[in-house]
Amino acid sequence: MLSPLIKEIVALPATSQDVTVHGWVRTKRELKNLTFVEVNDGSCFDGIQCIFDRSRAGAGDADSMAADLSALSTGASVEIRGCLVPSPASGQAVEVAAYSITVIGEAPVETYPLQKKRHSLEFLREIAHLRARTNTFGAVARVRSRLACGVHEFFQSHHFQYIHTPIITANDAEGAGAMFQVTTLDLGNLAASGTALDFGKDFFGKRAYLTVSGQLEAETYATALSRVYTFGPTFRAENSNTTRHLAEFWMIEPEMAFATLEDNMALAEEFLKFLFTLVLKDCAGDLAFFDAHIEKGITSTLQSVIDSHFTHITYTDAVAELEKNAATFAFKPFWGCDLQSEHEKFLTEKVAGGPVIVIDYPKEIKAFYMKLNDDEKTVRAMDVLVPRLGEIIGGSQREENLTKLAKGITGLGIPLENYSWYLDLRRYGTVPHAGFGMGFERLIQYVTGMANIRDVIPYPRAVGQAEF
Ligand code: 4AD
Ligand code: MG
């Protein structure tokens, strides 16, 4: 049987029952004959206070306890036994009147990097293998875990099937070319010997890559099982060194047959509201911390989003709004431009005062698979933008017409053979269908208020960064 977690211990009645606490020491304070040790095990935000009365132990015990306590420092792992009693201190219902302590692993003060003081997020990124022991990263990890599970709860309750799409792929799902190549060829040797590269001799007999999206494969299952979703790692070799881009991130991609852009927008809104409601309910302790120390008012912001209706606006109308305020932007907006983060910020914060769904983008700036509108200039795309962060979700209704889709692919200079299996979905039993992708780290950023995406994934991968 596993020994109880602090989360479980603090929920017990404080009837002087014996408890055993395992965890890592956060702080130690001495006051007369009393030693207060705050122990945290990461099971919940708060640790548990263990109080030692050094004068009350038997003579021999007192010596060994005093020795153990004096050697004790922040970061040490301990086993503490005592009685669970009501706590007179504010902010905690119970505490442990401790009678024994075993130091399992010391954490020498001279070298342990996480001393009691506040550390910068930049510093903590350099010691990512230890940062989960801080309040901030423990809270991020718990929120991340709860939301990952919540994603499955949402889709399963809406009868979506969970599909595992491949991580290694030979095709570019976004047609944007930002892919990492996967090869077993000895490139260094080939270059040194002057041998020409022949990917026919590579592991897969052709060039292969890490996937940028599971969408295309998800479409093949949606046109068989009606509602599906993926949730897996995706990779982008974009050289974007920003606070919202990673080279490796997790994406959730629902895909629905017999669905339009309107259905897609409604699902995205319901999905986000479900996740915000869940995190407010199940991660209240962690959110209270983010609200107090990371992003003031984040809990009320989430609640107000839950209570709101997302604004819908066409790209054309959005650009018109931006052009009216052109003077405020470094990048002058014009019809046909990709929306910059300053534009997204303006639309959410100034125009809508909350989340906005921008639809019907120019076809030139969106992916080849999106359904062409009757104007033949715009596509049935949607981006869900949120204040502070900008794009959290990108999706579309898919082009279900074979001729139009083929035209889009050849327009990119890509041979149709590359996508023949994808085109089969339009050859045989084609249906209107739609879906979207949500970057999981963007979601975590939004609900926690963490400013840098590298702080919401345990081991961030970005340009020039693949430590641990
Ligand atoms: O807008 P994107 O590129 O859309 C797709 O990949 C589609 N195949 C999705 C679909 O329709 N099934 O990416 C979707 C989302 C973005 O809105 C953003 O939240 C996130 O993925 N994202 C990133 N997150 C972190 N780092 C990056 N480099 C990201 N690129 C996209
Ligand atoms: Mg996008």
Short mmCIF file of C-alpha atoms and ligand atoms in Angstrom, two decimals:
data_model
loop_
_atom_site.label_atom_id
_atom_site.label_comp_id
_atom_site.label_asym_id
_atom_site.label_seq_id
_atom_site.Cartn_x
_atom_site.Cartn_y
_atom_site.Cartn_z
CA MET A 1 0.00 0.00 0.00
CA LEU A 2 1.31 3.46 -0.87
CA SER A 3 1.72 5.75 2.09
CA PRO A 4 -0.85 8.57 2.20
CA LEU A 5 -0.15 11.85 0.41
CA ILE A 6 -0.35 15.21 2.14
CA LYS A 7 -3.48 15.92 0.09
CA GLU A 8 -5.07 12.88 1.70
CA ILE A 9 -3.72 13.55 5.19
CA VAL A 10 -5.07 17.11 5.37
CA ALA A 11 -8.53 15.78 4.49
CA LEU A 12 -8.57 13.48 7.52
CA PRO A 13 -10.34 14.50 10.75
CA ALA A 14 -7.92 16.10 13.23
CA THR A 15 -8.58 13.61 16.02
CA SER A 16 -4.98 13.15 17.15
CA GLN A 17 -4.66 10.09 14.95
CA ASP A 18 -1.16 8.95 14.05
CA VAL A 19 0.04 9.98 10.62
CA THR A 20 3.24 9.54 8.63
CA VAL A 21 4.23 12.40 6.37
CA HIS A 22 6.62 11.94 3.46
CA GLY A 23 7.92 14.85 1.44
CA TRP A 24 10.55 17.51 0.94
CA VAL A 25 11.24 20.25 3.44
CA ARG A 26 10.27 23.70 2.27
CA THR A 27 11.12 25.70 5.39
CA LYS A 28 12.27 25.25 8.94
CA ARG A 29 11.72 27.82 11.70
CA GLU A 30 12.68 27.70 15.35
CA LEU A 31 10.86 29.42 18.17
CA LYS A 32 11.97 28.67 21.72
CA ASN A 33 11.63 24.90 22.16
CA LEU A 34 9.54 24.50 19.03
CA THR A 35 10.73 23.67 15.52
CA PHE A 36 8.26 24.23 12.67
CA VAL A 37 8.93 22.21 9.55
CA GLU A 38 6.85 22.81 6.44
CA VAL A 39 6.78 19.69 4.27
CA ASN A 40 5.50 19.54 0.72
CA ASP A 41 4.98 16.45 -1.44
CA GLY A 42 3.52 18.09 -4.54
CA SER A 43 0.16 16.33 -4.18
CA CYS A 44 -1.52 19.68 -3.61
CA PHE A 45 -0.45 23.29 -3.41
CA ASP A 46 -0.15 23.52 0.36
CA GLY A 47 2.29 21.51 2.39
CA ILE A 48 1.71 20.43 5.95
CA GLN A 49 3.15 22.05 9.04
CA CYS A 50 4.92 19.64 11.39
CA ILE A 51 5.74 20.96 14.85
CA PHE A 52 8.41 19.46 17.06
CA ASP A 53 8.52 20.26 20.75
CA ARG A 54 12.16 19.54 21.53
CA SER A 55 11.59 19.78 25.28
CA ARG A 56 8.93 17.07 25.35
CA ALA A 57 10.79 14.12 23.88
CA GLY A 58 12.49 11.65 26.29
CA ALA A 59 16.09 12.63 27.17
CA GLY A 60 17.87 10.34 24.64
CA ASP A 61 15.24 10.94 21.96
CA ALA A 62 15.50 14.66 22.48
CA ASP A 63 19.18 14.59 21.59
CA SER A 64 18.75 12.59 18.42
CA MET A 65 15.69 14.59 17.39
CA ALA A 66 17.54 17.84 17.98
CA ALA A 67 20.44 16.54 15.89
CA ASP A 68 18.14 15.49 13.05
CA LEU A 69 16.31 18.80 13.17
CA SER A 70 19.44 20.90 13.22
CA ALA A 71 20.81 19.06 10.16
CA LEU A 72 17.53 19.61 8.37
CA SER A 73 17.50 22.07 5.49
CA THR A 74 15.31 23.12 2.58
CA GLY A 75 15.05 20.37 -0.03
CA ALA A 76 15.82 17.44 2.26
CA SER A 77 13.47 14.46 1.99
CA VAL A 78 11.94 13.32 5.26
CA GLU A 79 9.63 10.90 6.97
CA ILE A 80 7.84 12.49 9.90
CA ARG A 81 5.54 10.75 12.34
CA GLY A 82 3.13 12.49 14.62
CA CYS A 83 -0.48 13.16 15.58
CA LEU A 84 -2.84 15.05 13.33
CA VAL A 85 -4.31 17.89 15.39
CA PRO A 86 -6.37 21.02 14.69
CA SER A 87 -4.14 23.94 13.83
CA PRO A 88 -4.42 27.24 15.67
CA ALA A 89 -2.65 28.97 12.76
CA SER A 90 -4.67 30.64 10.03
CA GLY A 91 -4.69 29.18 6.53
CA GLN A 92 -4.55 25.55 7.59
CA ALA A 93 -7.08 23.35 9.33
CA VAL A 94 -4.65 20.75 10.61
CA GLU A 95 -1.03 20.30 11.57
CA VAL A 96 1.15 17.49 12.81
CA ALA A 97 2.30 17.37 16.43
CA ALA A 98 5.44 15.50 15.44
CA TYR A 99 7.31 13.01 17.58
CA SER A 100 9.86 11.57 15.19
CA ILE A 101 11.75 12.54 12.10
CA THR A 102 13.96 10.59 9.71
CA VAL A 103 15.99 12.47 7.18
CA ILE A 104 15.95 10.25 4.10
CA GLY A 105 18.06 12.41 1.82
CA GLU A 106 19.90 15.59 2.73
CA ALA A 107 20.06 18.67 0.51
CA PRO A 108 23.19 20.55 1.56
CA VAL A 109 22.55 24.27 1.95
CA GLU A 110 25.86 25.14 0.26
CA THR A 111 24.92 23.48 -3.02
CA TYR A 112 21.13 22.97 -3.23
CA PRO A 113 20.03 25.61 -5.74
CA LEU A 114 16.47 26.08 -4.48
CA GLN A 115 16.84 28.00 -1.27
CA LYS A 116 13.87 29.71 0.33
CA LYS A 117 14.22 32.99 -1.57
CA ARG A 118 12.29 33.74 -4.74
CA HIS A 119 14.06 32.66 -7.92
CA SER A 120 13.55 34.13 -11.36
CA LEU A 121 11.75 32.02 -13.96
CA GLU A 122 14.81 32.36 -16.20
CA PHE A 123 17.03 30.85 -13.52
CA LEU A 124 14.55 28.06 -12.87
CA ARG A 125 14.49 27.21 -16.58
CA GLU A 126 18.19 26.37 -16.28
CA ILE A 127 17.44 23.90 -13.51
CA ALA A 128 14.30 22.44 -15.05
CA HIS A 129 15.06 19.10 -13.40
CA LEU A 130 14.50 20.71 -9.98
CA ARG A 131 11.96 23.42 -10.73
CA ALA A 132 8.94 21.12 -10.17
CA ARG A 133 9.79 21.47 -6.47
CA THR A 134 8.80 25.13 -6.48
CA ASN A 135 5.31 26.46 -5.84
CA THR A 136 4.97 27.78 -9.38
CA PHE A 137 6.06 24.68 -11.25
CA GLY A 138 4.26 22.28 -8.95
CA ALA A 139 1.07 24.25 -9.61
CA VAL A 140 1.68 24.31 -13.38
CA ALA A 141 2.23 20.54 -13.38
CA ARG A 142 -0.98 19.84 -11.48
CA VAL A 143 -3.05 22.14 -13.70
CA ARG A 144 -1.51 20.54 -16.78
CA SER A 145 -2.31 17.06 -15.54
CA ARG A 146 -5.90 17.93 -14.65
CA LEU A 147 -6.54 19.64 -17.97
CA ALA A 148 -5.02 16.79 -19.99
CA CYS A 149 -7.49 14.47 -18.34
CA GLY A 150 -10.27 17.04 -18.83
CA VAL A 151 -9.65 17.05 -22.57
CA HIS A 152 -10.44 13.35 -22.67
CA GLU A 153 -13.47 13.78 -20.39
CA PHE A 154 -14.88 16.43 -22.70
CA PHE A 155 -14.48 14.50 -25.92
CA GLN A 156 -15.42 11.12 -24.51
CA SER A 157 -18.64 12.57 -23.09
CA HIS A 158 -19.41 13.96 -26.56
CA HIS A 159 -18.80 10.53 -28.13
CA PHE A 160 -15.55 11.37 -29.91
CA GLN A 161 -13.15 8.46 -30.43
CA TYR A 162 -9.54 9.01 -29.38
CA ILE A 163 -7.23 8.31 -32.34
CA HIS A 164 -3.46 7.86 -32.15
CA THR A 165 -2.05 9.48 -35.25
CA PRO A 166 1.56 8.88 -36.32
CA ILE A 167 4.44 10.96 -35.07
CA ILE A 168 6.71 10.07 -37.97
CA THR A 169 5.19 11.00 -41.29
CA ALA A 170 6.12 11.50 -44.93
CA ASN A 171 3.70 14.36 -45.56
CA ASP A 172 3.42 17.97 -44.58
CA ALA A 173 0.00 18.37 -42.98
CA GLU A 174 0.07 22.14 -43.04
CA GLY A 175 1.85 22.53 -46.38
CA ALA A 176 4.07 25.06 -44.64
CA GLY A 177 7.36 23.15 -44.70
CA ALA A 178 8.41 23.77 -41.09
CA MET A 179 9.29 20.13 -40.45
CA PHE A 180 12.10 18.28 -38.69
CA GLN A 181 13.56 15.57 -40.84
CA VAL A 182 13.94 12.05 -39.43
CA THR A 183 16.77 10.02 -40.87
CA THR A 184 19.09 7.16 -40.01
CA LEU A 185 21.54 8.10 -42.76
CA ASP A 186 24.98 8.99 -41.45
CA LEU A 187 24.91 12.51 -42.82
CA GLY A 188 28.34 13.45 -41.46
CA ASN A 189 30.00 10.47 -43.12
CA LEU A 190 28.15 10.94 -46.39
CA ALA A 191 29.20 14.58 -46.53
CA ALA A 192 32.83 13.75 -45.68
CA SER A 193 33.04 11.06 -48.36
CA GLY A 194 31.29 13.25 -50.93
CA THR A 195 28.57 10.63 -51.50
CA ALA A 196 25.32 12.04 -52.87
CA LEU A 197 22.36 11.79 -50.52
CA ASP A 198 19.91 9.09 -51.54
CA PHE A 199 16.83 9.06 -49.36
CA GLY A 200 15.75 5.88 -51.14
CA LYS A 201 18.40 4.26 -48.95
CA ASP A 202 17.06 5.91 -45.81
CA PHE A 203 15.13 3.96 -43.15
CA PHE A 204 11.71 4.54 -44.71
CA GLY A 205 12.91 4.47 -48.30
CA LYS A 206 12.00 8.14 -48.62
CA ARG A 207 12.24 11.38 -46.72
CA ALA A 208 10.40 11.32 -43.39
CA TYR A 209 9.62 13.96 -40.82
CA LEU A 210 8.19 14.56 -37.36
CA THR A 211 4.55 15.46 -37.74
CA VAL A 212 3.35 19.08 -37.55
CA SER A 213 -0.25 17.98 -37.02
CA GLY A 214 -2.32 14.80 -36.87
CA GLN A 215 -5.17 16.44 -38.74
CA LEU A 216 -4.99 14.69 -42.10
CA GLU A 217 -4.91 11.24 -40.53
CA ALA A 218 -7.65 12.31 -38.12
CA GLU A 219 -9.78 13.24 -41.14
CA THR A 220 -9.46 9.68 -42.44
CA TYR A 221 -10.94 8.37 -39.18
CA ALA A 222 -13.57 11.12 -38.91
CA THR A 223 -14.87 10.06 -42.32
CA ALA A 224 -15.41 6.60 -40.84
CA LEU A 225 -16.16 7.07 -37.13
CA SER A 226 -17.84 10.51 -37.45
CA ARG A 227 -16.28 12.17 -34.39
CA VAL A 228 -12.64 11.71 -33.47
CA TYR A 229 -9.85 13.55 -31.72
CA THR A 230 -6.12 13.32 -31.36
CA PHE A 231 -3.98 14.51 -28.46
CA GLY A 232 -0.30 14.13 -29.01
CA PRO A 233 3.06 15.77 -29.51
CA THR A 234 3.62 17.84 -32.65
CA PHE A 235 6.77 19.45 -33.95
CA ARG A 236 7.50 22.69 -35.75
CA ALA A 237 10.92 23.66 -37.01
CA GLU A 238 9.93 27.33 -37.13
CA ASN A 239 12.67 29.71 -36.20
CA SER A 240 10.32 31.65 -33.90
CA ASN A 241 11.91 32.61 -30.67
CA THR A 242 8.79 33.93 -28.93
CA THR A 243 6.97 33.44 -25.64
CA ARG A 244 4.25 31.40 -27.37
CA HIS A 245 6.11 29.07 -29.73
CA LEU A 246 7.76 25.75 -29.01
CA ALA A 247 9.47 23.36 -31.39
CA GLU A 248 7.73 20.47 -29.59
CA PHE A 249 4.24 21.02 -28.25
CA TRP A 250 1.13 19.00 -27.56
CA MET A 251 -1.91 19.52 -29.72
CA ILE A 252 -5.53 18.46 -29.38
CA GLU A 253 -7.31 18.04 -32.69
CA PRO A 254 -11.00 17.14 -32.89
CA GLU A 255 -12.40 16.32 -36.32
CA MET A 256 -16.09 15.90 -37.09
CA ALA A 257 -17.91 14.56 -40.14
CA PHE A 258 -21.19 16.16 -41.19
CA ALA A 259 -20.10 19.42 -39.58
CA THR A 260 -19.71 23.01 -40.71
CA LEU A 261 -17.62 25.95 -39.57
CA GLU A 262 -20.52 27.05 -37.35
CA ASP A 263 -20.52 23.67 -35.59
CA ASN A 264 -16.76 23.94 -35.23
CA MET A 265 -16.96 27.38 -33.61
CA ALA A 266 -19.63 26.21 -31.20
CA LEU A 267 -17.57 23.17 -30.21
CA ALA A 268 -14.42 25.24 -29.64
CA GLU A 269 -16.31 27.64 -27.38
CA GLU A 270 -17.96 24.86 -25.40
CA PHE A 271 -14.62 23.04 -25.09
CA LEU A 272 -12.75 26.04 -23.69
CA LYS A 273 -15.55 26.85 -21.26
CA PHE A 274 -15.63 23.25 -20.08
CA LEU A 275 -11.89 23.29 -19.38
CA PHE A 276 -12.01 26.65 -17.59
CA THR A 277 -14.90 25.47 -15.41
CA LEU A 278 -13.04 22.27 -14.60
CA VAL A 279 -9.83 24.00 -13.59
CA LEU A 280 -11.65 26.55 -11.41
CA LYS A 281 -13.37 23.72 -9.60
CA ASP A 282 -10.58 21.14 -9.34
CA CYS A 283 -7.44 23.29 -9.12
CA ALA A 284 -8.73 26.05 -6.87
CA GLY A 285 -5.62 26.05 -4.64
CA ASP A 286 -3.26 26.32 -7.59
CA LEU A 287 -5.36 28.99 -9.30
CA ALA A 288 -5.44 31.06 -6.13
CA PHE A 289 -1.64 31.06 -6.27
CA PHE A 290 -1.55 32.11 -9.94
CA ASP A 291 -4.08 34.82 -9.17
CA ALA A 292 -2.02 36.18 -6.28
CA HIS A 293 1.48 35.85 -7.74
CA ILE A 294 1.43 35.39 -11.51
CA GLU A 295 -1.57 37.07 -13.13
CA LYS A 296 -3.82 39.19 -10.94
CA GLY A 297 -7.51 38.48 -11.54
CA ILE A 298 -7.01 35.32 -13.58
CA THR A 299 -9.78 33.42 -11.78
CA SER A 300 -12.34 36.15 -12.39
CA THR A 301 -11.18 36.44 -16.01
CA LEU A 302 -11.78 32.73 -16.51
CA GLN A 303 -15.19 33.03 -14.89
CA SER A 304 -16.11 35.98 -17.09
CA VAL A 305 -15.11 34.01 -20.21
CA ILE A 306 -17.31 31.14 -19.04
CA ASP A 307 -20.22 33.57 -18.66
CA SER A 308 -19.62 35.32 -22.00
CA HIS A 309 -20.49 34.61 -25.62
CA PHE A 310 -17.48 34.60 -27.89
CA THR A 311 -17.52 37.39 -30.46
CA HIS A 312 -17.51 36.26 -34.10
CA ILE A 313 -15.99 38.52 -36.74
CA THR A 314 -14.93 37.96 -40.34
CA TYR A 315 -11.33 38.59 -41.24
CA THR A 316 -12.51 41.37 -43.60
CA ASP A 317 -14.39 43.16 -40.80
CA ALA A 318 -11.50 42.60 -38.41
CA VAL A 319 -9.03 44.20 -40.81
CA ALA A 320 -11.42 47.13 -41.30
CA GLU A 321 -11.43 47.65 -37.49
CA LEU A 322 -7.65 47.47 -37.42
CA GLU A 323 -7.27 49.89 -40.33
CA LYS A 324 -9.39 52.43 -38.45
CA ASN A 325 -6.70 52.32 -35.76
CA ALA A 326 -3.72 51.85 -38.06
CA ALA A 327 -1.72 54.47 -36.19
CA THR A 328 -1.52 52.24 -33.09
CA PHE A 329 0.32 49.42 -34.88
CA ALA A 330 3.97 48.88 -35.73
CA PHE A 331 2.85 46.56 -38.56
CA LYS A 332 0.25 48.40 -40.69
CA PRO A 333 -2.75 46.12 -41.23
CA PHE A 334 -4.10 45.57 -44.76
CA TRP A 335 -6.48 43.07 -46.35
CA GLY A 336 -4.39 40.00 -47.10
CA CYS A 337 -1.91 40.38 -44.25
CA ASP A 338 -1.38 37.72 -41.62
CA LEU A 339 -2.69 39.07 -38.32
CA GLN A 340 0.24 40.01 -36.08
CA SER A 341 0.12 39.53 -32.33
CA GLU A 342 -0.42 43.28 -31.82
CA HIS A 343 -3.49 42.98 -34.08
CA GLU A 344 -4.79 39.95 -32.22
CA LYS A 345 -4.28 41.79 -28.95
CA PHE A 346 -6.22 44.79 -30.22
CA LEU A 347 -9.12 42.65 -31.46
CA THR A 348 -9.49 40.77 -28.19
CA GLU A 349 -8.72 43.53 -25.73
CA LYS A 350 -10.10 46.63 -27.48
CA VAL A 351 -12.70 45.46 -29.99
CA ALA A 352 -14.29 42.47 -28.25
CA GLY A 353 -13.16 42.71 -24.63
CA GLY A 354 -12.78 38.94 -24.53
CA PRO A 355 -12.28 35.94 -26.81
CA VAL A 356 -12.91 36.50 -30.53
CA ILE A 357 -13.34 33.99 -33.32
CA VAL A 358 -12.04 35.41 -36.59
CA ILE A 359 -13.36 33.57 -39.67
CA ASP A 360 -13.11 33.61 -43.45
CA TYR A 361 -9.43 34.43 -43.94
CA PRO A 362 -7.83 35.06 -47.35
CA LYS A 363 -6.98 31.70 -48.88
CA GLU A 364 -3.37 32.77 -49.54
CA ILE A 365 -2.51 32.91 -45.84
CA LYS A 366 -4.22 29.67 -44.80
CA ALA A 367 -3.59 25.95 -45.37
CA PHE A 368 -4.50 24.16 -48.61
CA TYR A 369 -7.19 21.92 -47.07
CA MET A 370 -9.59 24.69 -46.04
CA LYS A 371 -12.96 25.01 -47.75
CA LEU A 372 -13.13 27.75 -50.32
CA ASN A 373 -15.94 30.27 -49.84
CA ASP A 374 -18.19 31.26 -52.75
CA ASP A 375 -16.22 34.50 -53.14
CA GLU A 376 -13.27 32.27 -54.16
CA LYS A 377 -10.98 34.61 -52.21
CA THR A 378 -11.54 33.48 -48.65
CA VAL A 379 -11.67 30.14 -46.88
CA ARG A 380 -13.76 28.76 -44.03
CA ALA A 381 -11.00 29.18 -41.50
CA MET A 382 -11.38 30.12 -37.87
CA ASP A 383 -8.88 31.29 -35.31
CA VAL A 384 -9.94 31.61 -31.69
CA LEU A 385 -8.06 34.53 -30.16
CA VAL A 386 -7.91 35.31 -26.46
CA PRO A 387 -6.69 38.41 -24.62
CA ARG A 388 -3.00 38.43 -23.61
CA LEU A 389 -2.12 35.39 -25.71
CA GLY A 390 -3.68 35.74 -29.15
CA GLU A 391 -4.31 32.51 -31.08
CA ILE A 392 -5.22 29.58 -28.86
CA ILE A 393 -7.12 27.54 -31.47
CA GLY A 394 -6.87 27.32 -35.25
CA GLY A 395 -9.26 25.32 -37.39
CA SER A 396 -11.54 25.22 -40.41
CA GLN A 397 -14.21 23.52 -42.37
CA ARG A 398 -12.33 21.26 -44.77
CA GLU A 399 -12.60 21.34 -48.54
CA GLU A 400 -14.71 18.29 -49.36
CA ASN A 401 -14.79 18.92 -53.12
CA LEU A 402 -12.21 16.81 -54.95
CA THR A 403 -11.54 19.24 -57.82
CA LYS A 404 -11.14 22.27 -55.58
CA LEU A 405 -8.90 20.43 -53.11
CA ALA A 406 -6.68 19.08 -55.91
CA LYS A 407 -6.37 22.60 -57.30
CA GLY A 408 -5.23 23.86 -53.90
CA ILE A 409 -2.52 21.19 -53.68
CA THR A 410 -1.16 21.68 -57.19
CA GLY A 411 -1.24 25.43 -56.52
CA LEU A 412 1.43 24.81 -53.87
CA GLY A 413 3.56 23.01 -56.44
CA ILE A 414 3.02 19.70 -54.63
CA PRO A 415 2.48 16.55 -56.76
CA LEU A 416 -1.02 15.14 -56.25
CA GLU A 417 0.43 11.64 -55.67
CA ASN A 418 1.73 12.84 -52.31
CA TYR A 419 -1.80 13.34 -51.09
CA SER A 420 -3.58 10.61 -53.07
CA TRP A 421 -4.82 8.86 -49.92
CA TYR A 422 -6.11 12.19 -48.58
CA LEU A 423 -7.88 12.89 -51.86
CA ASP A 424 -9.55 9.45 -51.61
CA LEU A 425 -11.63 10.82 -48.74
CA ARG A 426 -13.21 13.16 -51.34
CA ARG A 427 -13.42 10.47 -54.02
CA TYR A 428 -15.34 8.05 -51.85
CA GLY A 429 -18.26 9.13 -49.69
CA THR A 430 -17.10 12.71 -49.19
CA VAL A 431 -18.88 14.77 -46.52
CA PRO A 432 -18.71 18.28 -45.15
CA HIS A 433 -16.38 18.06 -42.18
CA ALA A 434 -14.53 20.37 -39.85
CA GLY A 435 -12.09 20.42 -36.99
CA PHE A 436 -9.59 22.45 -35.09
CA GLY A 437 -6.31 22.27 -33.25
CA MET A 438 -5.62 23.67 -29.82
CA GLY A 439 -2.08 24.04 -28.60
CA PHE A 440 -2.14 22.46 -25.15
CA GLU A 441 0.63 24.72 -23.83
CA ARG A 442 -1.24 27.83 -25.02
CA LEU A 443 -4.21 26.62 -22.98
CA ILE A 444 -2.03 26.15 -19.91
CA GLN A 445 -0.52 29.59 -20.45
CA TYR A 446 -3.95 31.12 -20.63
CA VAL A 447 -5.38 29.53 -17.49
CA THR A 448 -2.29 30.02 -15.35
CA GLY A 449 -1.24 33.43 -16.65
CA MET A 450 2.32 32.18 -17.16
CA ALA A 451 3.92 34.58 -19.61
CA ASN A 452 6.40 32.25 -21.28
CA ILE A 453 5.35 29.00 -22.97
CA ARG A 454 8.68 27.47 -21.89
CA ASP A 455 7.37 27.51 -18.33
CA VAL A 456 4.25 25.41 -18.91
CA ILE A 457 5.89 22.26 -20.30
CA PRO A 458 8.39 20.30 -18.19
CA TYR A 459 11.24 20.32 -20.70
CA PRO A 460 10.80 22.96 -23.40
CA ARG A 461 12.27 22.49 -26.84
CA ALA A 462 12.83 25.67 -28.81
CA VAL A 463 15.43 27.09 -31.18
CA GLY A 464 18.81 26.37 -29.61
CA GLN A 465 17.24 24.68 -26.60
CA ALA A 466 17.01 20.93 -26.00
CA GLU A 467 18.44 20.49 -22.52
CA PHE A 468 17.61 17.53 -20.27
O1 4AD B 1 -3.00 26.84 -36.38
P1 4AD B 1 -2.25 25.54 -36.43
O2 4AD B 1 -0.98 25.51 -37.16
O3 4AD B 1 -3.30 24.50 -37.05
C1 4AD B 1 -3.06 23.20 -37.31
O4 4AD B 1 -2.05 22.59 -37.11
C2 4AD B 1 -4.29 22.48 -37.81
N1 4AD B 1 -3.87 21.22 -38.44
C3 4AD B 1 -5.27 22.26 -36.70
C4 4AD B 1 -6.52 21.58 -37.14
O5 4AD B 1 -7.34 22.20 -37.75
N2 4AD B 1 -6.67 20.32 -36.80
O6 4AD B 1 -2.00 25.03 -34.96
C5 4AD B 1 -3.09 24.82 -34.07
C6 4AD B 1 -2.78 25.39 -32.71
C7 4AD B 1 -2.56 26.90 -32.69
O7 4AD B 1 -3.77 27.59 -32.63
C8 4AD B 1 -1.73 27.07 -31.43
O8 4AD B 1 -2.57 27.02 -30.29
C9 4AD B 1 -0.87 25.82 -31.43
O9 4AD B 1 -1.56 24.85 -32.22
N3 4AD B 1 0.44 26.03 -31.99
C10 4AD B 1 1.57 26.10 -31.26
N4 4AD B 1 1.78 26.01 -29.94
C11 4AD B 1 3.04 26.11 -29.51
N5 4AD B 1 4.12 26.28 -30.30
C12 4AD B 1 3.97 26.37 -31.65
N6 4AD B 1 5.03 26.50 -32.43
C13 4AD B 1 2.64 26.28 -32.17
N7 4AD B 1 2.13 26.31 -33.42
C14 4AD B 1 0.82 26.16 -33.28
MG MG B 2 -2.87 28.80 -36.81
#
